[in-house]
XYZ file of C-alpha atoms in Angstrom:
257
model
C 71.811 91.852 150.206
C 72.492 90.420 146.786
C 74.824 92.528 144.640
C 73.525 93.546 141.197
C 75.017 91.603 138.319
C 77.590 93.195 136.029
C 75.156 92.888 133.108
C 72.490 94.835 135.002
C 74.973 97.558 135.926
C 76.135 97.784 132.305
C 72.538 98.090 131.110
C 72.002 100.980 133.544
C 75.122 102.739 132.255
C 74.032 102.212 128.638
C 70.559 103.541 129.490
C 72.120 106.724 130.871
C 74.351 106.974 127.794
C 71.345 106.624 125.495
C 69.227 109.056 127.515
C 71.680 111.938 127.407
C 72.595 111.329 123.761
C 68.989 111.194 122.616
C 68.047 114.284 124.623
C 66.325 116.679 122.208
C 66.032 114.026 119.519
C 64.951 114.246 116.732
C 64.795 118.055 116.612
C 68.425 118.761 117.407
C 70.137 121.682 115.720
C 73.063 121.220 113.375
C 76.445 122.493 114.530
C 78.277 124.743 112.038
C 80.845 121.957 111.500
C 78.037 119.596 110.515
C 76.549 122.163 108.154
C 79.921 122.498 106.450
C 80.057 118.727 105.959
C 76.450 118.491 104.750
C 76.991 121.258 102.213
C 79.780 119.101 100.797
C 77.422 116.185 100.105
C 75.415 117.841 97.333
C 77.227 116.236 94.415
C 75.902 114.013 91.669
C 78.991 111.835 91.334
C 81.450 110.126 93.655
C 84.350 111.765 91.796
C 82.943 115.243 92.513
C 82.483 114.265 96.156
C 86.162 113.325 96.406
C 87.453 116.427 94.629
C 85.144 119.013 96.190
C 83.950 117.351 99.386
C 86.874 115.345 100.777
C 90.144 116.752 99.450
C 89.318 120.288 100.632
C 88.405 119.230 104.177
C 91.620 117.869 105.657
C 89.854 114.830 107.152
C 89.855 111.299 105.728
C 86.924 110.491 103.511
C 84.850 107.783 105.195
C 82.378 109.971 107.090
C 81.946 112.301 104.116
C 81.265 109.291 101.885
C 78.843 107.928 104.474
C 76.960 111.240 104.742
C 76.763 111.487 100.953
C 75.144 108.029 100.724
C 73.033 108.378 103.896
C 71.518 111.760 103.043
C 71.003 110.659 99.455
C 68.899 107.771 100.714
C 67.141 109.312 103.741
C 67.350 113.098 103.468
C 68.686 115.891 105.668
C 66.390 115.902 108.705
C 68.588 116.380 111.828
C 67.263 113.252 113.506
C 67.920 111.143 110.427
C 71.426 112.548 109.895
C 72.500 112.259 113.541
C 71.002 108.845 114.346
C 73.950 106.665 113.171
C 76.393 108.824 115.138
C 74.300 108.680 118.316
C 74.083 104.897 118.053
C 77.843 104.762 117.483
C 78.356 106.822 120.635
C 76.268 104.383 122.666
C 78.134 101.419 121.190
C 81.375 103.139 122.164
C 80.330 103.051 125.830
C 79.695 99.312 125.601
C 83.016 98.674 123.855
C 84.908 100.766 126.387
C 83.486 98.605 129.149
C 84.642 95.483 127.338
C 88.126 96.833 126.657
C 88.545 98.064 130.238
C 87.437 94.718 131.611
C 89.732 92.775 129.278
C 92.766 94.928 130.047
C 92.248 95.436 133.782
C 89.048 94.383 135.576
C 85.284 94.635 135.497
C 85.350 97.586 137.886
C 87.725 99.475 135.596
C 85.388 98.722 132.694
C 82.388 100.043 134.628
C 84.239 103.175 135.662
C 85.458 103.955 132.148
C 82.039 103.272 130.626
C 80.311 105.389 133.276
C 82.533 108.354 132.521
C 82.158 107.964 128.766
C 78.378 107.710 129.192
C 77.949 111.187 130.683
C 81.071 113.304 130.111
C 80.598 116.296 127.833
C 82.998 115.341 125.061
C 81.569 111.859 124.718
C 78.005 113.147 124.607
C 78.523 116.090 122.253
C 80.674 114.232 119.760
C 78.115 111.419 119.696
C 75.499 113.959 118.603
C 77.559 115.537 115.815
C 77.546 114.078 112.323
C 81.325 114.306 112.137
C 84.168 111.744 112.286
C 84.544 111.649 116.073
C 81.942 109.087 117.143
C 82.857 106.722 114.318
C 86.564 107.263 114.983
C 86.300 106.278 118.639
C 84.046 103.353 117.731
C 86.601 101.988 115.264
C 89.547 102.530 117.627
C 87.809 100.634 120.419
C 86.590 98.023 117.963
C 90.120 97.428 116.718
C 91.362 97.207 120.318
C 88.585 94.784 121.236
C 89.315 92.448 118.324
C 93.053 92.643 118.976
C 92.553 91.669 122.613
C 90.323 88.802 121.520
C 92.991 87.615 119.108
C 95.660 87.719 121.810
C 93.375 85.589 123.974
C 92.016 83.115 121.387
C 94.482 83.122 118.435
C 91.496 83.062 116.082
C 92.090 84.307 112.544
C 88.614 85.854 112.507
C 89.561 88.269 115.300
C 92.804 89.204 113.538
C 90.947 89.946 110.291
C 88.355 92.024 112.161
C 91.179 93.936 113.825
C 92.714 94.680 110.417
C 89.369 95.889 109.066
C 88.675 98.123 112.059
C 92.220 99.531 111.966
C 91.813 100.377 108.277
C 88.508 102.111 109.055
C 90.363 104.216 111.646
C 92.613 105.474 108.852
C 89.625 106.188 106.644
C 87.813 108.081 109.419
C 90.210 110.387 111.302
C 93.977 110.785 111.336
C 94.051 110.910 115.137
C 92.096 107.644 115.203
C 94.764 106.188 112.926
C 97.497 107.421 115.251
C 95.685 106.045 118.295
C 95.191 102.570 116.837
C 98.866 102.474 115.846
C 99.892 103.329 119.409
C 97.441 100.900 121.029
C 98.261 97.994 118.721
C 101.981 98.651 119.082
C 101.825 98.693 122.876
C 99.708 95.534 123.035
C 102.001 93.791 120.572
C 105.048 94.607 122.697
C 103.674 93.960 126.171
C 100.882 91.383 125.812
C 101.453 89.370 122.631
C 103.161 86.006 122.729
C 106.217 85.593 120.560
C 104.423 83.396 118.005
C 101.586 85.962 117.706
C 103.752 88.920 116.759
C 104.408 87.866 113.185
C 100.661 87.449 112.693
C 100.040 90.880 114.180
C 102.504 92.302 111.655
C 100.569 90.519 108.918
C 97.323 91.961 110.257
C 98.821 95.444 110.285
C 100.055 95.024 106.711
C 96.588 93.875 105.670
C 95.068 96.972 107.294
C 97.590 99.152 105.449
C 96.773 97.416 102.172
C 93.051 98.073 102.665
C 93.854 101.719 103.449
C 96.190 102.233 100.449
C 93.446 103.634 98.145
C 93.193 106.632 100.493
C 96.939 107.349 100.467
C 96.764 109.848 97.602
C 94.166 111.929 99.473
C 96.210 111.778 102.679
C 99.364 112.942 100.897
C 97.382 115.848 99.477
C 96.084 116.741 102.951
C 99.628 116.687 104.312
C 100.748 119.018 101.541
C 98.174 121.646 102.551
C 99.785 122.443 105.904
C 96.444 123.828 107.099
C 92.789 124.246 106.094
C 91.704 127.788 105.231
C 91.826 130.465 107.912
C 90.518 128.337 110.788
C 93.193 125.606 110.890
C 96.560 127.245 110.410
C 99.817 125.392 109.626
C 101.755 124.315 112.748
C 104.014 126.938 114.342
C 107.575 126.113 115.509
C 106.343 125.600 119.093
C 103.572 123.191 118.021
C 104.776 120.188 120.064
C 105.365 122.282 123.164
C 101.848 123.720 122.993
C 100.338 120.307 122.203
C 101.937 118.669 125.238
C 100.904 121.577 127.471
C 97.310 121.412 126.226
C 97.236 117.620 126.650
C 97.884 118.059 130.370
C 95.609 121.084 130.776
C 98.692 123.350 131.138
C 99.322 121.767 134.527
C 102.651 120.408 135.758
C 100.734 118.526 138.460
C 98.525 116.645 135.967
C 101.492 116.047 133.676
C 103.558 114.693 136.549
C 100.788 112.357 137.686
C 100.315 111.072 134.144
C 104.032 110.427 133.749
């Protein structure tokens, strides 16, 4: 019996990813977090959006800027608002397959994409008009272009990596942290010696593109928290973060280590 091609299997996975993400479309309800963001798009000027829509939120500004422009052009219907994020979530599944295949094997790519296609976090955050779907898309995009550069040495891939990495910083601070970790690890363990100086240049270019957001980020860091729902870190923050990362399980933590 002839085995199905990898392209056919990937199309099946993407079909499942699209099916569960478009379930209920276009009459999905807004989550309270989305409503908060949409209420902060009703400004007449970009300056007001920054001062009253971005600086008070504690997240980088890209998604808020995008929602401001998108809703201004197409309105506030749930299907219209959520569509770009759903499509980003589906694209994330495809990119995860490509990254998994490039780093390990086609089977690893299929497995990772299959999980991302149907797991709850991947589905829900693809349906929310918040930074998460775009953040994961940009992280995987940056990783994809970086891997291509390591393989081909093409300047185009390096420039695309720098652009995607800058978008991570504009989208979510955890996306920025993740792309720093991923690019650092790949630079250490997979880059050739002659490529490393160019990777540094690409990183500096990404930082230069991100510099206009630095003032907002410094203001966010000065807040320590956001209102009553996101309190400043307590002294045991790192201990609790590590415990939560491993589901409060020594077994899972040990296996991961």
